[in-house]
mmCIF file of C-alpha atoms in Angstrom:
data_model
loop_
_atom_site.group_PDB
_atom_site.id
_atom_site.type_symbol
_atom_site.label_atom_id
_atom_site.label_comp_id
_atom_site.label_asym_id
_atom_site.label_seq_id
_atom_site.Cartn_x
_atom_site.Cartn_y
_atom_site.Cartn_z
ATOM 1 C CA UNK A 1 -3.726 -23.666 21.864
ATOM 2 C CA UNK A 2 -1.716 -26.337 20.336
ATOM 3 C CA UNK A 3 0.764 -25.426 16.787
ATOM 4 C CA UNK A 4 -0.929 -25.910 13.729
ATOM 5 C CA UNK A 5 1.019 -26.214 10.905
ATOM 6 C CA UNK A 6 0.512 -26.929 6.962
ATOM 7 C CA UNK A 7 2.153 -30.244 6.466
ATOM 8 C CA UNK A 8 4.076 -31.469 3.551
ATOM 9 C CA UNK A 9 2.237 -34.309 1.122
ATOM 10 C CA UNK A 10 5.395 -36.023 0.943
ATOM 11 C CA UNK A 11 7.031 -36.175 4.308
ATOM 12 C CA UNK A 12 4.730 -34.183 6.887
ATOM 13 C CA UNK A 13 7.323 -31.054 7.327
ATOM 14 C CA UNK A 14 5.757 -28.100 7.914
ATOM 15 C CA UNK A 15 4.849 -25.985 4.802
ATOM 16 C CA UNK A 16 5.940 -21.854 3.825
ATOM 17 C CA UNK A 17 4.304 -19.847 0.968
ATOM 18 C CA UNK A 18 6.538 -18.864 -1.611
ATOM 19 C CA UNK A 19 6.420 -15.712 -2.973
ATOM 20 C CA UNK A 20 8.584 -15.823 -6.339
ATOM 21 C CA UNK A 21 6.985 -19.256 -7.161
ATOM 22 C CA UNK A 22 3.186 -18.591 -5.495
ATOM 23 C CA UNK A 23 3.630 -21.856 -4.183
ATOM 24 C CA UNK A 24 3.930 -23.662 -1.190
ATOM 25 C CA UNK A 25 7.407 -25.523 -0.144
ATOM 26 C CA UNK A 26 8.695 -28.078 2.041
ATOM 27 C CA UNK A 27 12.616 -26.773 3.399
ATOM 28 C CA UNK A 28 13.023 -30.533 4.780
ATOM 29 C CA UNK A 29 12.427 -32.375 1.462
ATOM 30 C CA UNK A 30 12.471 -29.421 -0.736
ATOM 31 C CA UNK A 31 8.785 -30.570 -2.482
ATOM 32 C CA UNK A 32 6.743 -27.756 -3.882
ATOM 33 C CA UNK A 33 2.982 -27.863 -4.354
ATOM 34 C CA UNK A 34 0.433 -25.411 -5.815
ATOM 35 C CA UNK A 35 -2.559 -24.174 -3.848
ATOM 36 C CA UNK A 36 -5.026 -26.142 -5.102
ATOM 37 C CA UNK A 37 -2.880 -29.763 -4.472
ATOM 38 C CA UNK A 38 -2.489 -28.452 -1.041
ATOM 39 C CA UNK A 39 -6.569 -27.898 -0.999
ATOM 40 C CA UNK A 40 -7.048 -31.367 -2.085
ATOM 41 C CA UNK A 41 -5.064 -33.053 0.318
ATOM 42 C CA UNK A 42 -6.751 -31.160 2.901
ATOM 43 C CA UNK A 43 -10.007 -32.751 1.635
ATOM 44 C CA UNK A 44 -8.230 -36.120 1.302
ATOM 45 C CA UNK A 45 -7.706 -35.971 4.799
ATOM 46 C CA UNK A 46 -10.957 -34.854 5.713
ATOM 47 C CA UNK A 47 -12.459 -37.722 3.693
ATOM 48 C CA UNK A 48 -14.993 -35.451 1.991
ATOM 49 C CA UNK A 49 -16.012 -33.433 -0.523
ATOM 50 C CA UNK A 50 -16.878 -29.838 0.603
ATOM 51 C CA UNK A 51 -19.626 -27.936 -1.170
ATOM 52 C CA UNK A 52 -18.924 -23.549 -1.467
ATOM 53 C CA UNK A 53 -20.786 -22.960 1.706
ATOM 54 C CA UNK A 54 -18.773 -25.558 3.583
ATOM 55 C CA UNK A 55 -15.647 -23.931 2.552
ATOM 56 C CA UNK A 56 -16.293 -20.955 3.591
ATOM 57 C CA UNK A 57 -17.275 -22.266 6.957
ATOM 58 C CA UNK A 58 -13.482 -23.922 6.841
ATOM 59 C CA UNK A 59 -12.083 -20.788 6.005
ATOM 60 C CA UNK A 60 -13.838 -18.825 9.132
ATOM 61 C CA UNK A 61 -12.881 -21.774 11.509
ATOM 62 C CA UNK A 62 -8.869 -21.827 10.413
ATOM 63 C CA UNK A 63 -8.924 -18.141 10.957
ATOM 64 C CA UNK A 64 -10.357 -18.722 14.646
ATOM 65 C CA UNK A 65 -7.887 -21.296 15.340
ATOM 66 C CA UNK A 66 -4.598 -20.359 13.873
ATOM 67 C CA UNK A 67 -4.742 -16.704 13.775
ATOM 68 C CA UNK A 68 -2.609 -15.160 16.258
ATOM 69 C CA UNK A 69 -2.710 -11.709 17.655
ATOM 70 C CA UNK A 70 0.894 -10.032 18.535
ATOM 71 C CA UNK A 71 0.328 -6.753 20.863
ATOM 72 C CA UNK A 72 4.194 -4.457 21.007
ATOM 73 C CA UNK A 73 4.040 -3.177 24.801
ATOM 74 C CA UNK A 74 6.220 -0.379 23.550
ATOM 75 C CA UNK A 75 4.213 0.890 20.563
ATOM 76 C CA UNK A 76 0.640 -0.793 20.920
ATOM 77 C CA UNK A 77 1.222 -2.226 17.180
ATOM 78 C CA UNK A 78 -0.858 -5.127 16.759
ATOM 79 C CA UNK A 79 0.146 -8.100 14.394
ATOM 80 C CA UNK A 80 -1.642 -11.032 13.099
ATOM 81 C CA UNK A 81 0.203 -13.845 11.686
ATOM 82 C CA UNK A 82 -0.395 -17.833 12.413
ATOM 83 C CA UNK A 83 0.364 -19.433 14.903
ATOM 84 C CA UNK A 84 3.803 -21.034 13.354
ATOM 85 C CA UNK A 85 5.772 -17.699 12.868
ATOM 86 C CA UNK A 86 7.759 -16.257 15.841
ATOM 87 C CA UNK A 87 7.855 -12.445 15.796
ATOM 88 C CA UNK A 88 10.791 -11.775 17.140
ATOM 89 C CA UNK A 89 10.536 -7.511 17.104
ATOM 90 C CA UNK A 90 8.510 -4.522 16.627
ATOM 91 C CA UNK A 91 8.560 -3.715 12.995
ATOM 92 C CA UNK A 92 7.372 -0.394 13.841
ATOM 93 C CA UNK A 93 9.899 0.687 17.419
ATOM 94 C CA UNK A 94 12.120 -2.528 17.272
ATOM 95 C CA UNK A 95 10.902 -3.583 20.748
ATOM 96 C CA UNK A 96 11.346 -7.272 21.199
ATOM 97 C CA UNK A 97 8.800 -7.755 23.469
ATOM 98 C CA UNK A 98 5.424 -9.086 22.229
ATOM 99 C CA UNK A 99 3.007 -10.995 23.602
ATOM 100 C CA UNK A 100 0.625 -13.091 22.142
ATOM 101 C CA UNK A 101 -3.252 -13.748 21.909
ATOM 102 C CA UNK A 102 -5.941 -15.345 20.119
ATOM 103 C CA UNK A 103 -8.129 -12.743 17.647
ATOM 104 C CA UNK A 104 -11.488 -12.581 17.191
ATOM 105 C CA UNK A 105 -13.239 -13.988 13.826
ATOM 106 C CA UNK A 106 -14.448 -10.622 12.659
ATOM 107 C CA UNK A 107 -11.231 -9.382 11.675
ATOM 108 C CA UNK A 108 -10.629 -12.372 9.245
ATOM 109 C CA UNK A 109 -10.146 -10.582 5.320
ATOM 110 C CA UNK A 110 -12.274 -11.177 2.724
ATOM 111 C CA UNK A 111 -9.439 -11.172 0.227
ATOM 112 C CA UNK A 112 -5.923 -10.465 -0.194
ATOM 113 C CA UNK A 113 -3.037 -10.030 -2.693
ATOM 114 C CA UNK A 114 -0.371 -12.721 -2.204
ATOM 115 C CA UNK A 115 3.531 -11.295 -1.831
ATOM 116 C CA UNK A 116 5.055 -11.590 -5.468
ATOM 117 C CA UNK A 117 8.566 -11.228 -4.953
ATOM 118 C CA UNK A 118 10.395 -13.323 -1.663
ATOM 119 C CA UNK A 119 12.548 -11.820 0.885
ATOM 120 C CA UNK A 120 15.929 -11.884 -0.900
ATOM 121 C CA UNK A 121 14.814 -10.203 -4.023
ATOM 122 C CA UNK A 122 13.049 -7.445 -1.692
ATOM 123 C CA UNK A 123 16.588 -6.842 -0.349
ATOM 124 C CA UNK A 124 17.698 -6.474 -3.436
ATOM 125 C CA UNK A 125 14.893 -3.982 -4.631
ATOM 126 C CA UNK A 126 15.743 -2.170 -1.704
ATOM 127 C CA UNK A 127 20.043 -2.293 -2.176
ATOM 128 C CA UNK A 128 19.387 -0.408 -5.834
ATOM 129 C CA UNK A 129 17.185 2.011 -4.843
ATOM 130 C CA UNK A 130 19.485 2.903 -1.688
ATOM 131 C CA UNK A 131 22.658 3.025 -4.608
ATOM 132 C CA UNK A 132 20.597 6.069 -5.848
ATOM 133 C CA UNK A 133 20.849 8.261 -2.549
ATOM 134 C CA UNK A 134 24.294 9.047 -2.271
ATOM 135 C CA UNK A 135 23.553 11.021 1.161
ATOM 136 C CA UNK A 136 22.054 8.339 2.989
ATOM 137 C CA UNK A 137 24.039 6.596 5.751
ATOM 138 C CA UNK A 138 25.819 3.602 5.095
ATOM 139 C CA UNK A 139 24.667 1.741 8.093
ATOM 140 C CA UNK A 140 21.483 1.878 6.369
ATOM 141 C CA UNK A 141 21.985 -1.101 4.312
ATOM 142 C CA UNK A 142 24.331 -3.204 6.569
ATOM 143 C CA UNK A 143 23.722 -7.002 6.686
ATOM 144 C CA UNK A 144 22.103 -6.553 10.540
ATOM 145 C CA UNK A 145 19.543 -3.802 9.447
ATOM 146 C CA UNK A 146 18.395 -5.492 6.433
ATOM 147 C CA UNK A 147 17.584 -8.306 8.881
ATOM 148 C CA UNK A 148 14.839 -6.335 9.924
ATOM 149 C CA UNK A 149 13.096 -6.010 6.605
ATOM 150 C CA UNK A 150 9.839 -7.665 7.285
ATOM 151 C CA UNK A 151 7.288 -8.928 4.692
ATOM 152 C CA UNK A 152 3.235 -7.713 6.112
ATOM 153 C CA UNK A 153 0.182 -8.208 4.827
ATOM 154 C CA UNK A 154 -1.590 -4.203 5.538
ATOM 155 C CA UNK A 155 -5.223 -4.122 6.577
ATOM 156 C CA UNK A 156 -6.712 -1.946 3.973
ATOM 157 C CA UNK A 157 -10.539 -1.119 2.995
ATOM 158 C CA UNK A 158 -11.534 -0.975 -0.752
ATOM 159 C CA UNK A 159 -14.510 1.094 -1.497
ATOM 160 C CA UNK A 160 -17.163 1.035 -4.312
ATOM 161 C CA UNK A 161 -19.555 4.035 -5.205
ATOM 162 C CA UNK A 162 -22.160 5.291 -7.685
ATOM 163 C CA UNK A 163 -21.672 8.352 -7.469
ATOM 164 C CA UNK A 164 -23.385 11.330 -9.178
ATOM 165 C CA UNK A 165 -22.541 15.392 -8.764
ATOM 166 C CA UNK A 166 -23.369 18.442 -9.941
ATOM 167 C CA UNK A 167 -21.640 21.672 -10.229
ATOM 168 C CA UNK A 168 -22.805 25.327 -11.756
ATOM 169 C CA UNK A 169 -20.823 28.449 -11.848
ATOM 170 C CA UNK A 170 -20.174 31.631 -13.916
ATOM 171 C CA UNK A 171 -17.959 31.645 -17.185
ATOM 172 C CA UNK A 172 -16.948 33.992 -19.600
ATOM 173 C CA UNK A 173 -15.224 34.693 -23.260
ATOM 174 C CA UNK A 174 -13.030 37.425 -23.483
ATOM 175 C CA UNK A 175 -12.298 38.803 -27.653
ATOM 176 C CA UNK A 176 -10.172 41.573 -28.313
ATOM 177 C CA UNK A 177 -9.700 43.028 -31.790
ATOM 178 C CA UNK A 178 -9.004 46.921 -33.149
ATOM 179 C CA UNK A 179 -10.937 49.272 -35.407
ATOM 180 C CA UNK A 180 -9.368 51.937 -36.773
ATOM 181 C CA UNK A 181 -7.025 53.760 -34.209
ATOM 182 C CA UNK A 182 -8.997 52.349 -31.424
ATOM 183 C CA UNK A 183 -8.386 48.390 -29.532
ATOM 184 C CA UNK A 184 -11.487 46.906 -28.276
ATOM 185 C CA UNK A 185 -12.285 44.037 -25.563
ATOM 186 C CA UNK A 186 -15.552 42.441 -25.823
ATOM 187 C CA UNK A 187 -16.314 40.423 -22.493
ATOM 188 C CA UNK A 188 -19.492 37.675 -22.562
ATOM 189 C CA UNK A 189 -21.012 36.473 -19.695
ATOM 190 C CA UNK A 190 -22.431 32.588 -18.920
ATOM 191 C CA UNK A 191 -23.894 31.064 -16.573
ATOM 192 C CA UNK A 192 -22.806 27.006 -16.461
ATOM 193 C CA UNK A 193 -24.000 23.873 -15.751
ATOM 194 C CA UNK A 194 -22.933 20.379 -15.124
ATOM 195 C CA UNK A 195 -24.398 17.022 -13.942
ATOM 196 C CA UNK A 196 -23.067 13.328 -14.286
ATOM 197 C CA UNK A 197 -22.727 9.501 -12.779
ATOM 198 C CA UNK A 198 -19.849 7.965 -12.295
ATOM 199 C CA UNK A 199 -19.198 4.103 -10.710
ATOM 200 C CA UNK A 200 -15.947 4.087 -8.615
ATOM 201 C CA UNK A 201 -14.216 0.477 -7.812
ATOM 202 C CA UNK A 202 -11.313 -0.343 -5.597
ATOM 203 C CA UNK A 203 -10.438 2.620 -3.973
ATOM 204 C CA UNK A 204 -8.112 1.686 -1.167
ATOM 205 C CA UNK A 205 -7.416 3.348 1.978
ATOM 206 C CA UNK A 206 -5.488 1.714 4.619
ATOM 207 C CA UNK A 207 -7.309 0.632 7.926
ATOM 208 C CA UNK A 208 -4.169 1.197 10.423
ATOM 209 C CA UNK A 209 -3.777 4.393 12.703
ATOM 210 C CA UNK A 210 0.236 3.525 12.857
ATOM 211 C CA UNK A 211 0.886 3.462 8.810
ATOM 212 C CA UNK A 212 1.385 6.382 7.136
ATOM 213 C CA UNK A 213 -1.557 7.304 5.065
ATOM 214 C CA UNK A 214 0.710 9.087 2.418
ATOM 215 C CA UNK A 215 3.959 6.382 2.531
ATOM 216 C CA UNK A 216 0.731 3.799 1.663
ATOM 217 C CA UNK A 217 -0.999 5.779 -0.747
ATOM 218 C CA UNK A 218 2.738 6.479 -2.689
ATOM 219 C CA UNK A 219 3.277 2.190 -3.427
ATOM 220 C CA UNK A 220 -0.681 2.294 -5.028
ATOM 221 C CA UNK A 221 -1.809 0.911 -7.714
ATOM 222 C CA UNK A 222 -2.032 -2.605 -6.432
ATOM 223 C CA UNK A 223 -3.216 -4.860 -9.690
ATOM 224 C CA UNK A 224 -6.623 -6.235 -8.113
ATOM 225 C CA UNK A 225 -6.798 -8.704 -10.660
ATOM 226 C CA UNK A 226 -4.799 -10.532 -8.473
ATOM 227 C CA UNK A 227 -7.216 -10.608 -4.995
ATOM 228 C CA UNK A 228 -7.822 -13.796 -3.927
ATOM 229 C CA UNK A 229 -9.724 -15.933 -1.306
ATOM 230 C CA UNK A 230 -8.039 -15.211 2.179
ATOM 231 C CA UNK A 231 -6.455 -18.122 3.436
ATOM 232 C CA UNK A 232 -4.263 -18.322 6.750
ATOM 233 C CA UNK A 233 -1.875 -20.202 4.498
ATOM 234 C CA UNK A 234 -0.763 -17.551 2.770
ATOM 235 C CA UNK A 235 0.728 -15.811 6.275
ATOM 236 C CA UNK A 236 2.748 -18.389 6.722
ATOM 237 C CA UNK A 237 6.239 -16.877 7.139
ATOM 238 C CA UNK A 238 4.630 -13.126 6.751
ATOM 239 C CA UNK A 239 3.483 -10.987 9.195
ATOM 240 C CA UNK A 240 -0.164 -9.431 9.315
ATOM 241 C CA UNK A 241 -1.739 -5.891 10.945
ATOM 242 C CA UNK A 242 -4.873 -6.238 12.041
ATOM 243 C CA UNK A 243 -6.695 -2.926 11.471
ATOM 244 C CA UNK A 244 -7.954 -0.692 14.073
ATOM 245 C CA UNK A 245 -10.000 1.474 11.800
ATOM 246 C CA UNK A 246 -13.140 -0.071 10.175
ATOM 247 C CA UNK A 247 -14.346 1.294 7.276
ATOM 248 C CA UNK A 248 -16.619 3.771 8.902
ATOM 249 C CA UNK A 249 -13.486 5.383 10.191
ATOM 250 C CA UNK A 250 -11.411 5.699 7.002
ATOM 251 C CA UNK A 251 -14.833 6.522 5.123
ATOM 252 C CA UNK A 252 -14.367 10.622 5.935
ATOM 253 C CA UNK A 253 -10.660 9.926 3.600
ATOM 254 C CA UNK A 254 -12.344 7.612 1.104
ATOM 255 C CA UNK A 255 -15.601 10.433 0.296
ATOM 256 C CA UNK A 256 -12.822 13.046 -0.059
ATOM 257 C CA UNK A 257 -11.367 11.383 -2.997
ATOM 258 C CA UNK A 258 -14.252 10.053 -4.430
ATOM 259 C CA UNK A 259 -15.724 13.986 -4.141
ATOM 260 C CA UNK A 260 -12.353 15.901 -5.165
ATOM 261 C CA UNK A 261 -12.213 13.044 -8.578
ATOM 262 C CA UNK A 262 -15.847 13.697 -9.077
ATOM 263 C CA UNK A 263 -15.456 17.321 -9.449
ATOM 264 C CA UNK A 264 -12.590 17.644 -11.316
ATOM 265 C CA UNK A 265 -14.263 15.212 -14.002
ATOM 266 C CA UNK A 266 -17.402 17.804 -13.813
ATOM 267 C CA UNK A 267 -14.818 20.436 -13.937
ATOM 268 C CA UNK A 268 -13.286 19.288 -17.341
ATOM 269 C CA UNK A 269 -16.126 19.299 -19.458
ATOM 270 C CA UNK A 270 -16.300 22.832 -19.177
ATOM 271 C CA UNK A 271 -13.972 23.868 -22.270
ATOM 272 C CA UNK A 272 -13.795 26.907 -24.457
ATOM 273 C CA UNK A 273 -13.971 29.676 -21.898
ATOM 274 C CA UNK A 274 -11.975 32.403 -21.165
ATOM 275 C CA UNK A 275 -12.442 32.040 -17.072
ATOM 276 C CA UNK A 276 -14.603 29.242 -15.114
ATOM 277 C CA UNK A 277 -15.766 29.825 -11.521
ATOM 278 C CA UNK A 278 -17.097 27.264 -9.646
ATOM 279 C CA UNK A 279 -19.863 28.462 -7.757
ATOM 280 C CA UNK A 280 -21.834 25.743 -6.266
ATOM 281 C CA UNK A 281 -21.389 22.161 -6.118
ATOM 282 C CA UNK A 282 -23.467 19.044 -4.923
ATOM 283 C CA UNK A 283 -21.993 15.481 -5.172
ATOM 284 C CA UNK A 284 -23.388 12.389 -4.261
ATOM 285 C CA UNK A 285 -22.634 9.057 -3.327
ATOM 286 C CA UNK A 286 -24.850 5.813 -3.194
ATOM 287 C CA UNK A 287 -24.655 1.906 -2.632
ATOM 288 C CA UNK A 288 -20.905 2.527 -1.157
ATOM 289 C CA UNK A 289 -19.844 -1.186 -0.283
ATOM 290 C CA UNK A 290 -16.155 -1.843 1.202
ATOM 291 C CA UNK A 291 -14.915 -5.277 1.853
ATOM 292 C CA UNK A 292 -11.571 -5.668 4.363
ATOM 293 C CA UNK A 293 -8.764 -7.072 2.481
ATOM 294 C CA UNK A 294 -4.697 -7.651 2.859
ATOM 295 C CA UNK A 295 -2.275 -6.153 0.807
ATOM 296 C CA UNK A 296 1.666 -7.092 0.901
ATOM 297 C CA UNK A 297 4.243 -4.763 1.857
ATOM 298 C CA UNK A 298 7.591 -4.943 2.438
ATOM 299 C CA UNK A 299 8.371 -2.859 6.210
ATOM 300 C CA UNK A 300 11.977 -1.750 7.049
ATOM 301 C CA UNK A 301 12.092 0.899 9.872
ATOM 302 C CA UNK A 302 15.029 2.505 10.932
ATOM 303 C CA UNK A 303 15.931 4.135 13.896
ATOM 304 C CA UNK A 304 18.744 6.997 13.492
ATOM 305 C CA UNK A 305 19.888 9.715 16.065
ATOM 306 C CA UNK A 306 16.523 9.565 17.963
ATOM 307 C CA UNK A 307 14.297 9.270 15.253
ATOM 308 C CA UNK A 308 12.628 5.865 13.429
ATOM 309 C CA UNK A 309 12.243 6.515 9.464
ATOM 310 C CA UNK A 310 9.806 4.019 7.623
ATOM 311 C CA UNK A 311 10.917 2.427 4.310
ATOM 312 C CA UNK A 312 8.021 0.780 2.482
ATOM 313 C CA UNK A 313 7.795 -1.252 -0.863
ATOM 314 C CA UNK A 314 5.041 -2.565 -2.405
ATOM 315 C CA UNK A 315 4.768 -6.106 -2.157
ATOM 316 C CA UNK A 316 3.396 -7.065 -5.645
ATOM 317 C CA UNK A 317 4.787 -4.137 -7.801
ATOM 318 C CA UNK A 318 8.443 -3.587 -6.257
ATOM 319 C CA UNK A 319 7.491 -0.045 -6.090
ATOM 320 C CA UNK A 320 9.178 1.651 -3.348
ATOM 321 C CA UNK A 321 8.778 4.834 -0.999
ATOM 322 C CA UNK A 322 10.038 6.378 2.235
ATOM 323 C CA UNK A 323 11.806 9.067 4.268
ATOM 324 C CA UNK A 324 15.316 8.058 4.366
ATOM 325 C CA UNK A 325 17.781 9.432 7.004
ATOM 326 C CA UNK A 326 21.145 11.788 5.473
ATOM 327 C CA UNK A 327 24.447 11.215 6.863
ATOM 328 C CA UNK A 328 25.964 15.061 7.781
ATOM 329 C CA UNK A 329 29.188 13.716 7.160
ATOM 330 C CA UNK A 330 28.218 12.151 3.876
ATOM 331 C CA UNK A 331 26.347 15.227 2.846
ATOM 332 C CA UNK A 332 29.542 17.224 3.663
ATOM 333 C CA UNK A 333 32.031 15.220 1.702
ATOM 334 C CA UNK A 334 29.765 14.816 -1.059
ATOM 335 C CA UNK A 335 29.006 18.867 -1.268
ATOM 336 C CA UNK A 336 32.765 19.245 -0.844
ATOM 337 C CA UNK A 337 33.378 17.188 -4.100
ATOM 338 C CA UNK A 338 30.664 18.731 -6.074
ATOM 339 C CA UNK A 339 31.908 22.423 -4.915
ATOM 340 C CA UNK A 340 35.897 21.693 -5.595
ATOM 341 C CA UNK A 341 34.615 19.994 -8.905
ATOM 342 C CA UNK A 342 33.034 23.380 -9.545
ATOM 343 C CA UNK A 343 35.803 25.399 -8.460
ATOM 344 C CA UNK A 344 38.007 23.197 -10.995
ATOM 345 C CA UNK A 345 35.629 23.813 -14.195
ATOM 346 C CA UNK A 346 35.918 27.168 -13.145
ATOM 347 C CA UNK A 347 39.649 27.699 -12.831
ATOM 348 C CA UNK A 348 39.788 26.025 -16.000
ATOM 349 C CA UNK A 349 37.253 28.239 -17.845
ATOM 350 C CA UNK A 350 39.184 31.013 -16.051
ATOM 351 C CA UNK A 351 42.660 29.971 -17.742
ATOM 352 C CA UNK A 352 41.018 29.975 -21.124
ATOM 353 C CA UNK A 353 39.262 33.545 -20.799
ATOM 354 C CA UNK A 354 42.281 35.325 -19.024
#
C-alpha cells in the first residue's frame, strides 16, 4: 500500500491536525487551513461536487485505505493511526516492536472529539499537576520520559436508553412525645410505591480490554457538543485503539449504570419518612442504540521498579488522573522534614509552657 498523505494547498507538503488551533498546518511553508478549505480542495481535485451519500461513501473508502493497524508483540495492544505516522513504541509496555497491517472497514467511528490542546501544552498540564505530588520520583518528569507522552484517540461506545423502573418497599414515621410522667413512641407503618421514565444520552464506556475502566471513567465528562464526523484526517500525528469490545460486550457495564441511576432517582422521591426499605425493584430499558466513537486522551505510562503506572488526561478538558509511583527516598526525606518541623513547634511550645 502506497503513503497517502494530506497535501498542502499551497506547496503539496504533507498536512498535521492542530490541536490548539483545530486546524490543519503545513511545517514546510507554515500555511494553515480550516477543515472545510481542506474539504474543498479535495473536491477541487476530484472535479466534482459530492452529494451526502457520496461523502459518506468517501469517508468509508479513506478509512479502508489509509487506516493502519499497529499489533505490540509484547502486549497484544492494537493501534490504529494512518498510514503517515510511525509508531515508534508501545504506549502501553514500551516495546518498540510493532508491526503493521491494514484494518477492516467495520471498525471505522462514527464520530469523534478532536484533541483540544497540542502536545506541548499537555506536557505542561502534566509538569503542574506532577509539582503537586511532592513524593513522586523525579525521573518521572525528565525530558526522555515525557517523550513518551502520546496523544490517542480511545475507542469508546456511547449508549442511549428509555428507560422506565419501578420500585416498592415498606416505610415508616416514627413520633415521640410525653404525657404526664410517661414518654410515648408512636410507630406508622406504609407500604410504598414508585414508577417512572427516564431517556438516558451519551453514556460512555470505553471499548478496550487494556484501558482501565476506572482511570477512563475518572477524565469523564467529555463535552459531546463537540462530536464530529470521523475523518482519518484528524489522526494525523495521533495515535488510535481500535476496540476489541463491541458494544454487546461493554453493554453488562453500561445497564449497571443506567439501573443503579434509575433507582436512586426512584429512590429520592420517597421523602418524609422515618425509614425506607427497598423491597422489590423492576427496571427497564428499551430502544438502547450505541454508536462507536473516538475520544482524545493524552497516554503516559511509566515503568518503575518492575511495575508500569498509567497517567491519563483528558484530551479536550485537561482533566487529569492516574496512579503515580512514590520515591522511598523522597517519601523519607520529606517525612523527616515534616517530623523535625514537628519536633521544632514542639520544643518551642515546650520552652514557653516550662
Amino acid at each position: 500500500m502506497g503513503v497517502i498523505v494530506y497535501k498542502c494547498i499551497n506547496c503539496g507538503g504533507p498536512l498535521a491536525f492542530k490541536a490548539d488551533s483545530q486546524n490543519w498546518t503545513c511545517d514546510y511553508c507554515l500555511s494553515e487551513f480550516s477543515e472545510q478549505e481542506v474539504r474543498n480542495f479535495i473536491n477541487n481535485e476530484q472535479g466534482e461536487a459530492e452529494t451526502a451519500s457520496a461523502a459518506l461513501q468517501e469517508l468509508e473508502e479513506e478509512y479502508l485505505d489509509k487506516a493502519q493497524g499497529y499489533t505490540c508483540e509484547s502486549c497484544g495492544a492494537e493501534i490504529v493511526t494512518d498510514d503517515t505516522t510511525a509508531a515508534t513504541f508501545c504506549y502501553y509496555c514500551h516495546n518498540p516492536t510493532i508491526i503493521p497491517r491494514r484494518l477492516e472497514g467495520e471498525y471505522r467511528p462514527e464520530k469523534v472529539i478532536p484533541f483540544q490542546f497540542n502536545r506541548e501544552q499537555a506536557t505542561e498540564i502534566f509538569k503542574s499537576w506532577c509539582k503537586k505530588k511532592p513524593l513522586l520520583s523525579k525521573q518521572f518528569t525528565t525530558t526522555s520520559e515525557l517523550e513518551k507522552l502520546s496523544g490517542i484517540y480511545v475507542p469508546f461506545w456511547l449508549f442511549d436508553s428509555h428507560s422506565m423502573g419501578e420500585i416498592s418497599g415498606d416505610a415508616t414515621r416514627v413520633r415521640t412525645y410525653t404525657s404526664g410522667d410517661t414518654r410515648y413512641t408512636e410507630t406508622k407503618y406504609y407500604h410504598v410505591h414508585r414508577e417512572g421514565k427516564a431517556i438516558f444520552r451519551d453514556l460512555p464506556a470505553d471499548g478496550s480490554k487494556k484501558m482501565d475502566d476506572e482511570l477512563m471513567s475518572v477524565l469523564e465528562p467529555y463535552h459531546y457538543k463537540d462530536l464530529t464526523d470521523f475523518s482519518m484526517s484528524y489522526l494525523s500525528g495521533y495515535l488510535a485503539e481500535k476496540y476489541d469490545m463491541d458494544q454487546n460486550d461493554v453493554y453488562g457495564r453500561v445497564s449497571g449504570i443506567i439501573r443503579n441511576h434509575m433507582n436512586t432517582l426512584l429512590r429520592d422521591t420517597i421523602q418524609g419518612y422515618s425509614t425506607v426499605s427497598v423491597k422489590n425493584t423492576d427496571l427497564k430499558l428499551k430502544n438502547v442504540k450505541a454508536r462507536y466513537v473516538l475520544l482524545p486522551v493524552w497516554m503516559f505510562t511509566y515503568q518503575f521498579k518492575g511495575k508500569t503506572y498509567m497517567f491519563a488526561m483528558n484530551g479536550q478538558t485537561g482533566k487529569v488522573a492516574g496512579k503515580l509511583p512514590i520515591s522511598r527516598g523522597r517519601a523519607s526525606s520529606w517525612f523527616g522534614a515534616i517530623s523535625a518541623a514537628v519536633f521544632v513547634c514542639l520544643a518551642i511550645g515546650g520552652q514557653f509552657l516550662w
